[in-house]
mmCIF file of C-alpha atoms and ligand atoms in Angstrom:
data_model
loop_
_atom_site.group_PDB
_atom_site.id
_atom_site.type_symbol
_atom_site.label_atom_id
_atom_site.label_comp_id
_atom_site.label_asym_id
_atom_site.label_seq_id
_atom_site.Cartn_x
_atom_site.Cartn_y
_atom_site.Cartn_z
ATOM 1 C CA MET D 344 -13.846 -36.689 5.196
ATOM 2 C CA LYS D 345 -11.616 -39.704 4.765
ATOM 3 C CA PRO D 346 -11.282 -40.673 1.063
ATOM 4 C CA SER D 347 -13.240 -43.906 0.566
ATOM 5 C CA ASN D 348 -10.301 -45.567 -1.252
ATOM 6 C CA LEU D 349 -7.797 -44.749 1.501
ATOM 7 C CA LYS D 350 -6.763 -47.892 3.412
ATOM 8 C CA THR D 351 -3.805 -46.323 5.238
ATOM 9 C CA LYS D 352 -4.574 -44.978 8.710
ATOM 10 C CA ILE D 353 -3.573 -41.362 9.271
ATOM 11 C CA PHE D 354 -2.003 -40.325 12.569
ATOM 12 C CA LEU D 355 -0.763 -36.960 13.786
ATOM 13 C CA ASP D 356 2.843 -36.798 15.047
ATOM 14 C CA SER D 357 2.706 -34.222 17.822
ATOM 15 C CA GLY D 358 2.984 -33.589 21.539
ATOM 16 C CA ASP D 359 0.370 -30.860 21.508
ATOM 17 C CA PRO D 360 -3.402 -31.538 21.921
ATOM 18 C CA LYS D 361 -4.172 -28.196 20.236
ATOM 19 C CA GLU D 362 -2.744 -29.708 17.067
ATOM 20 C CA THR D 363 -4.983 -32.763 17.564
ATOM 21 C CA ARG D 364 -7.990 -30.439 17.527
ATOM 22 C CA GLU D 365 -6.674 -28.655 14.431
ATOM 23 C CA ALA D 366 -6.009 -31.911 12.599
ATOM 24 C CA LEU D 367 -9.507 -33.182 13.418
ATOM 25 C CA ALA D 368 -11.068 -29.957 12.183
ATOM 26 C CA LEU D 369 -8.929 -30.004 9.049
ATOM 27 C CA LEU D 370 -9.402 -33.614 7.978
ATOM 28 C CA GLY D 371 -12.698 -34.467 9.631
ATOM 29 C CA PHE D 372 -11.054 -37.627 11.030
ATOM 30 C CA LEU D 373 -7.872 -38.769 12.736
ATOM 31 C CA ASP D 374 -6.979 -42.423 13.323
ATOM 32 C CA GLY D 375 -4.379 -41.841 16.016
ATOM 33 C CA GLN D 376 -1.495 -39.808 17.335
ATOM 34 C CA THR D 377 2.149 -40.508 18.102
ATOM 35 C CA THR D 378 4.175 -38.653 20.711
ATOM 36 C CA ASN D 379 7.821 -38.807 21.747
ATOM 37 C CA PRO D 380 10.048 -36.953 24.246
ATOM 38 C CA SER D 381 11.217 -34.393 21.655
ATOM 39 C CA LEU D 382 7.631 -33.616 20.632
ATOM 40 C CA VAL D 383 6.549 -33.203 24.266
ATOM 41 C CA ALA D 384 9.486 -30.823 24.779
ATOM 42 C CA LYS D 385 8.188 -28.772 21.823
ATOM 43 C CA ASN D 386 4.694 -28.385 23.335
ATOM 44 C CA PRO D 387 4.233 -24.580 23.702
ATOM 45 C CA GLU D 388 3.290 -25.052 27.367
ATOM 46 C CA ALA D 389 6.597 -26.820 28.049
ATOM 47 C CA VAL D 390 8.942 -24.606 26.052
ATOM 48 C CA GLY D 391 11.152 -22.508 28.330
ATOM 49 C CA LYS D 392 9.847 -24.256 31.482
ATOM 50 C CA LYS D 393 11.676 -26.456 33.964
ATOM 51 C CA PHE D 394 9.890 -29.273 35.752
ATOM 52 C CA SER D 395 10.800 -31.685 38.503
ATOM 53 C CA ALA D 396 11.023 -35.325 37.342
ATOM 54 C CA ALA D 397 7.545 -35.976 38.778
ATOM 55 C CA GLU D 398 6.056 -32.807 37.261
ATOM 56 C CA VAL D 399 7.268 -33.584 33.776
ATOM 57 C CA LEU D 400 5.575 -36.984 33.918
ATOM 58 C CA ASN D 401 2.371 -35.311 35.120
ATOM 59 C CA PHE D 402 2.642 -32.934 32.201
ATOM 60 C CA TYR D 403 3.049 -35.830 29.740
ATOM 61 C CA GLU D 404 0.097 -37.617 31.377
ATOM 62 C CA GLY D 405 -2.072 -34.524 30.907
ATOM 63 C CA VAL D 406 -1.100 -34.249 27.235
ATOM 64 C CA VAL D 407 -1.752 -37.922 26.560
ATOM 65 C CA LYS D 408 -5.102 -37.922 28.391
ATOM 66 C CA GLU D 409 -6.307 -34.884 26.484
ATOM 67 C CA VAL D 410 -5.267 -36.385 23.147
ATOM 68 C CA SER D 411 -6.920 -39.687 24.039
ATOM 69 C CA SER D 412 -10.183 -37.946 24.931
ATOM 70 C CA LEU D 413 -10.171 -36.213 21.522
ATOM 71 C CA ILE D 414 -9.639 -39.465 19.578
ATOM 72 C CA PRO D 415 -11.064 -42.187 21.857
ATOM 73 C CA GLN D 416 -11.533 -44.531 18.884
ATOM 74 C CA GLY D 417 -7.921 -44.089 17.802
ATOM 75 C CA SER D 418 -4.520 -45.088 19.116
ATOM 76 C CA VAL D 419 -2.161 -42.888 21.123
ATOM 77 C CA SER D 420 1.534 -43.789 21.235
ATOM 78 C CA VAL D 421 3.317 -42.979 24.482
ATOM 79 C CA GLU D 422 7.109 -43.337 24.575
ATOM 80 C CA VAL D 423 9.219 -44.621 27.445
ATOM 81 C CA TYR D 424 12.225 -42.623 28.580
ATOM 82 C CA ALA D 425 15.325 -44.536 27.575
ATOM 83 C CA ASP D 426 19.003 -43.795 27.359
ATOM 84 C CA LYS D 427 21.770 -46.250 26.505
ATOM 85 C CA ASP D 428 21.697 -47.697 30.039
ATOM 86 C CA THR D 429 17.946 -48.138 30.502
ATOM 87 C CA SER D 430 17.027 -51.740 31.287
ATOM 88 C CA CYS D 431 14.078 -53.777 30.096
ATOM 89 C CA GLU D 432 12.665 -53.721 33.654
ATOM 90 C CA GLU D 433 12.840 -49.912 33.803
ATOM 91 C CA MET D 434 11.044 -49.670 30.469
ATOM 92 C CA LEU D 435 8.358 -52.130 31.607
ATOM 93 C CA ASP D 436 7.712 -50.142 34.792
ATOM 94 C CA GLN D 437 7.114 -47.000 32.768
ATOM 95 C CA ALA D 438 4.953 -48.897 30.285
ATOM 96 C CA LYS D 439 2.650 -50.209 33.019
ATOM 97 C CA ASN D 440 2.223 -46.703 34.369
ATOM 98 C CA PHE D 441 1.476 -45.222 30.905
ATOM 99 C CA TYR D 442 -0.936 -48.034 30.108
ATOM 100 C CA ALA D 443 -3.054 -47.050 33.092
ATOM 101 C CA TRP D 444 -3.316 -43.440 31.845
ATOM 102 C CA ILE D 445 -5.552 -44.127 28.843
ATOM 103 C CA PRO D 446 -7.456 -47.062 27.326
ATOM 104 C CA ASN D 447 -6.028 -46.665 23.809
ATOM 105 C CA ALA D 448 -2.248 -46.558 24.371
ATOM 106 C CA HIS D 449 0.488 -48.146 22.295
ATOM 107 C CA ILE D 450 3.760 -48.144 24.244
ATOM 108 C CA LYS D 451 6.778 -46.956 22.300
ATOM 109 C CA TYR D 452 10.023 -48.779 22.948
ATOM 110 C CA PRO D 453 13.320 -48.140 21.165
ATOM 111 C CA THR D 454 14.381 -50.955 18.826
ATOM 112 C CA VAL D 455 17.430 -52.058 20.811
ATOM 113 C CA THR D 456 17.958 -55.257 22.796
ATOM 114 C CA GLU D 457 16.351 -53.998 26.028
ATOM 115 C CA GLY D 458 13.424 -52.503 24.099
ATOM 116 C CA LEU D 459 12.828 -55.755 22.243
ATOM 117 C CA LYS D 460 12.925 -57.724 25.491
ATOM 118 C CA ALA D 461 10.345 -55.313 26.918
ATOM 119 C CA ALA D 462 8.187 -55.635 23.796
ATOM 120 C CA GLU D 463 8.265 -59.426 23.916
ATOM 121 C CA ILE D 464 7.079 -59.417 27.539
ATOM 122 C CA SER D 465 4.541 -56.629 26.934
ATOM 123 C CA VAL D 466 2.729 -58.344 24.078
ATOM 124 C CA LYS D 467 2.597 -61.599 26.064
ATOM 125 C CA ASP D 468 0.955 -59.559 28.841
ATOM 126 C CA GLY D 469 -1.608 -58.239 26.349
ATOM 127 C CA MET D 470 -0.159 -54.749 25.891
ATOM 128 C CA ARG D 471 0.032 -52.908 22.566
ATOM 129 C CA VAL D 472 3.461 -51.666 21.452
ATOM 130 C CA ASN D 473 5.015 -49.354 18.875
ATOM 131 C CA MET D 474 8.670 -50.107 18.141
ATOM 132 C CA THR D 475 10.462 -46.911 17.272
ATOM 133 C CA LEU D 476 13.716 -45.650 15.759
ATOM 134 C CA VAL D 477 13.764 -48.379 13.110
ATOM 135 C CA PHE D 478 16.259 -47.903 10.297
ATOM 136 C CA ASN D 479 16.975 -51.281 8.696
ATOM 137 C CA GLN D 480 15.330 -54.571 7.770
ATOM 138 C CA ALA D 481 17.161 -56.570 10.446
ATOM 139 C CA GLN D 482 15.492 -54.399 13.097
ATOM 140 C CA ALA D 483 12.119 -54.828 11.369
ATOM 141 C CA ALA D 484 12.620 -58.601 11.262
ATOM 142 C CA ALA D 485 13.584 -58.636 14.956
ATOM 143 C CA VAL D 486 10.407 -56.732 15.870
ATOM 144 C CA TYR D 487 8.336 -59.241 13.894
ATOM 145 C CA ALA D 488 10.043 -62.151 15.647
ATOM 146 C CA ALA D 489 9.904 -60.693 19.176
ATOM 147 C CA THR D 490 6.154 -60.047 18.958
ATOM 148 C CA ARG D 491 5.129 -63.206 17.118
ATOM 149 C CA SER D 492 2.392 -64.133 19.579
ATOM 150 C CA SER D 493 0.358 -60.955 19.083
ATOM 151 C CA LYS D 494 -2.620 -60.032 16.936
ATOM 152 C CA LYS D 495 -2.885 -57.452 14.119
ATOM 153 C CA GLY D 496 -3.250 -53.936 15.484
ATOM 154 C CA ASP D 497 -1.287 -54.635 18.648
ATOM 155 C CA VAL D 498 2.187 -54.047 17.183
ATOM 156 C CA PHE D 499 3.355 -51.046 15.188
ATOM 157 C CA LEU D 500 6.776 -50.703 13.584
ATOM 158 C CA SER D 501 8.016 -47.127 13.144
ATOM 159 C CA PRO D 502 10.590 -46.781 10.355
ATOM 160 C CA PHE D 503 12.023 -43.229 10.213
ATOM 161 C CA VAL D 504 12.044 -42.102 6.584
ATOM 162 C CA GLY D 505 13.285 -38.527 6.924
ATOM 163 C CA ARG D 506 16.336 -39.388 9.003
ATOM 164 C CA LEU D 507 17.511 -41.855 6.327
ATOM 165 C CA ASP D 508 16.973 -39.186 3.653
ATOM 166 C CA ASP D 509 18.990 -36.761 5.823
ATOM 167 C CA ARG D 510 22.056 -38.861 5.303
ATOM 168 C CA GLY D 511 21.503 -39.338 1.577
ATOM 169 C CA GLU D 512 19.733 -42.719 1.648
ATOM 170 C CA ASN D 513 16.314 -43.137 0.082
ATOM 171 C CA GLY D 514 14.123 -43.710 3.150
ATOM 172 C CA MET D 515 11.125 -44.620 0.998
ATOM 173 C CA ASP D 516 13.077 -47.640 -0.327
ATOM 174 C CA PHE D 517 13.291 -48.854 3.256
ATOM 175 C CA ILE D 518 9.506 -48.596 3.604
ATOM 176 C CA ALA D 519 9.013 -50.554 0.377
ATOM 177 C CA ASN D 520 11.555 -53.173 1.493
ATOM 178 C CA THR D 521 9.923 -53.615 4.897
ATOM 179 C CA ILE D 522 6.450 -54.012 3.415
ATOM 180 C CA LYS D 523 7.838 -56.571 0.941
ATOM 181 C CA MET D 524 9.661 -58.494 3.681
ATOM 182 C CA TYR D 525 6.504 -58.640 5.816
ATOM 183 C CA GLN D 526 4.305 -59.744 2.882
ATOM 184 C CA PRO D 527 4.664 -63.525 3.404
ATOM 185 C CA GLY D 528 4.244 -63.088 7.181
ATOM 186 C CA ASP D 529 1.071 -63.318 9.268
ATOM 187 C CA GLY D 530 0.394 -59.559 9.222
ATOM 188 C CA HIS D 531 0.696 -59.062 12.983
ATOM 189 C CA VAL D 532 3.025 -56.051 12.620
ATOM 190 C CA GLU D 533 1.632 -52.857 11.095
ATOM 191 C CA VAL D 534 4.088 -50.571 9.291
ATOM 192 C CA LEU D 535 3.720 -47.021 10.626
ATOM 193 C CA VAL D 536 5.735 -44.595 8.486
ATOM 194 C CA ALA D 537 7.394 -41.998 10.750
ATOM 195 C CA SER D 538 9.773 -39.052 10.386
ATOM 196 C CA VAL D 539 7.624 -37.865 7.477
ATOM 197 C CA ARG D 540 8.992 -34.597 6.163
ATOM 198 C CA SER D 541 7.215 -34.016 2.855
ATOM 199 C CA ILE D 542 3.943 -34.511 1.039
ATOM 200 C CA ASP D 543 5.911 -36.824 -1.227
ATOM 201 C CA HIS D 544 6.753 -39.144 1.676
ATOM 202 C CA PHE D 545 3.112 -39.003 2.707
ATOM 203 C CA VAL D 546 1.488 -39.862 -0.631
ATOM 204 C CA LYS D 547 4.131 -42.436 -1.606
ATOM 205 C CA SER D 548 3.551 -44.233 1.696
ATOM 206 C CA ILE D 549 -0.128 -44.521 0.812
ATOM 207 C CA GLU D 550 0.792 -45.820 -2.646
ATOM 208 C CA LEU D 551 3.121 -48.419 -1.155
ATOM 209 C CA GLY D 552 0.293 -49.670 1.043
ATOM 210 C CA ALA D 553 1.725 -48.643 4.416
ATOM 211 C CA ASP D 554 -0.695 -49.531 7.206
ATOM 212 C CA ILE D 555 -0.277 -46.182 8.991
ATOM 213 C CA ILE D 556 1.422 -42.819 8.427
ATOM 214 C CA THR D 557 2.195 -40.453 11.262
ATOM 215 C CA SER D 558 2.674 -36.928 10.059
ATOM 216 C CA PRO D 559 3.380 -33.468 11.397
ATOM 217 C CA LEU D 560 0.379 -31.117 11.177
ATOM 218 C CA LYS D 561 2.156 -29.074 8.479
ATOM 219 C CA ILE D 562 2.125 -32.029 6.049
ATOM 220 C CA LEU D 563 -1.470 -32.931 6.921
ATOM 221 C CA LYS D 564 -2.383 -29.358 5.955
ATOM 222 C CA GLN D 565 -0.641 -29.709 2.596
ATOM 223 C CA TRP D 566 -2.382 -33.018 1.981
ATOM 224 C CA ALA D 567 -5.788 -31.505 2.814
ATOM 225 C CA GLU D 568 -5.101 -28.486 0.559
ATOM 226 C CA LEU D 569 -4.331 -30.849 -2.324
ATOM 227 C CA GLY D 570 -7.695 -32.591 -1.780
ATOM 228 C CA MET D 571 -6.323 -35.658 0.090
ATOM 229 C CA PRO D 572 -4.730 -37.434 -2.933
ATOM 230 C CA VAL D 573 -3.983 -41.152 -2.590
ATOM 231 C CA THR D 574 -1.651 -41.384 -5.597
ATOM 232 C CA SER D 575 1.306 -39.279 -6.704
ATOM 233 C CA LYS D 576 1.715 -38.236 -10.309
ATOM 234 C CA GLN D 577 5.506 -38.130 -10.559
ATOM 235 C CA GLN D 578 8.757 -38.812 -8.778
ATOM 236 C CA THR D 579 10.381 -35.701 -7.392
ATOM 237 C CA ALA D 580 13.913 -34.612 -8.213
ATOM 238 C CA ASP D 581 14.776 -34.885 -4.528
ATOM 239 C CA SER D 582 14.238 -38.609 -4.186
ATOM 240 C CA ASN D 583 16.204 -39.186 -7.432
ATOM 241 C CA GLN D 584 19.283 -37.785 -5.755
ATOM 242 C CA LEU D 585 19.086 -40.190 -2.827
ATOM 243 C CA ARG D 586 21.082 -43.445 -2.745
ATOM 244 C CA PRO D 587 18.842 -46.483 -3.253
ATOM 245 C CA ILE D 588 18.544 -48.902 -0.312
ATOM 246 C CA PRO D 589 18.717 -52.472 -1.691
ATOM 247 C CA TYR D 590 16.313 -55.169 -0.509
ATOM 248 C CA GLU D 591 17.802 -57.795 1.828
ATOM 249 C CA GLU D 592 16.558 -61.381 1.896
ATOM 250 C CA LEU D 593 15.878 -62.048 5.580
ATOM 251 C CA ASP D 594 14.109 -65.011 7.120
ATOM 252 C CA LEU D 595 11.368 -63.820 9.493
ATOM 253 C CA ASN D 596 11.319 -67.144 11.322
ATOM 254 C CA ARG D 597 14.507 -66.794 13.348
ATOM 255 C CA PRO D 598 14.633 -65.954 17.071
ATOM 256 C CA TRP D 599 14.825 -62.150 17.385
ATOM 257 C CA GLN D 600 18.153 -62.299 19.221
ATOM 258 C CA GLU D 601 19.830 -63.608 16.040
ATOM 259 C CA TYR D 602 19.330 -60.458 13.946
ATOM 260 C CA ASN D 603 22.024 -57.802 13.929
ATOM 261 C CA ILE D 604 19.905 -54.877 15.135
ATOM 262 C CA GLN D 605 22.640 -52.330 15.820
ATOM 263 C CA HIS D 606 22.133 -49.049 13.926
ATOM 264 C CA GLU D 607 23.946 -45.763 14.436
ATOM 265 C CA LEU D 608 20.784 -43.715 13.875
ATOM 266 C CA THR D 609 18.903 -45.685 16.555
ATOM 267 C CA ASP D 610 21.655 -44.895 19.063
ATOM 268 C CA LYS D 611 21.692 -41.225 18.032
ATOM 269 C CA GLY D 612 17.904 -41.073 18.180
ATOM 270 C CA ILE D 613 17.849 -42.469 21.733
ATOM 271 C CA GLU D 614 20.455 -39.911 22.771
ATOM 272 C CA LYS D 615 18.425 -37.030 21.326
ATOM 273 C CA PHE D 616 15.128 -38.164 22.897
ATOM 274 C CA ALA D 617 16.847 -38.546 26.276
ATOM 275 C CA SER D 618 18.528 -35.144 26.070
ATOM 276 C CA ASP D 619 15.295 -33.376 25.023
ATOM 277 C CA TRP D 620 13.469 -35.000 27.951
ATOM 278 C CA ASN D 621 16.254 -34.234 30.445
ATOM 279 C CA GLY D 622 16.302 -30.655 29.138
ATOM 280 C CA LEU D 623 12.820 -30.241 30.636
ATOM 281 C CA ILE D 624 13.974 -31.299 34.089
ATOM 282 C CA ASP D 625 15.594 -29.175 36.766
ATOM 283 C CA LYS D 626 17.281 -31.764 39.008
ATOM 284 C CA SER D 627 17.402 -29.349 41.975
ATOM 285 C CA LYS D 628 13.560 -29.236 42.059
HETATM 286 O O1 LIG C 183 7.570 -39.893 14.143
HETATM 287 C C1 LIG C 183 8.875 -39.718 14.506
HETATM 288 C C2 LIG C 183 9.212 -38.291 14.360
HETATM 289 O O2 LIG C 183 8.632 -37.517 15.347
HETATM 290 C C3 LIG C 183 10.641 -38.039 14.162
HETATM 291 O O3 LIG C 183 10.655 -37.131 13.141
HETATM 292 O O4 LIG C 183 11.468 -35.289 11.838
HETATM 293 O O5 LIG C 183 12.479 -35.762 14.100
HETATM 294 O O6 LIG C 183 12.934 -37.251 12.184
HETATM 295 P P1 LIG C 183 11.950 -36.315 12.803
#
């Protein structure tokens, strides 16, 4: 059962509906699920297989529909294929297709110029979005600005904690900074903590007041075994060794095009998602 004092929504980060079932059985609830090309490629039914371009989309559709049927009250994030050359129009075409698959989709776009253009148009058209591969406050501010017309619940921002930790920066500082920056805003963007690698990330995100956490099943299991705590007792040695990320004063009221949104990890992340997706496809099929 969900702890009564837990305000943060809990999502599963997985491309496998079997894990959705397990998470539901384990926690007794699940508020949503996020998927991405790398997670779909890890689905046991996809591993070692080669699909045609059409088949792989059918496979993704099947996964997403099954997940949606298991958590019809929740949200299911479906990610567009994007590489460095993908245009806003190409992303929008995919988004419209995905949106017709299930009634509870959030469309994931990468937080680059074309993705932000697509998000701006999508929210104006009444679509829900989840902006992914977010690594700094300028990107978070740009997402806020590009989606200004939308209502709470329609826009998620996915900052990737673990990938910042991987390069020695304290990813949890970035979560705290983003929440602080959004505080004076209108609340239309929900902070969805992603790239969660430890129970520490998980519980600290709750403590910081993150709107949503998406977590691999492994961490959900640890959380359940600990009795679903909503506070952490102490700071771990690990996070003490990470470089602090200082807070930046950014004005949320500028046009989104004015923020410097370039980030090396966003570019690398796009490359990895694209290569994992393309790895599923046999072009001769
Ligand atoms: O939620 C995003 C996540 O799937 C990425 O996690 O561990 O590959 O950085 P990771």
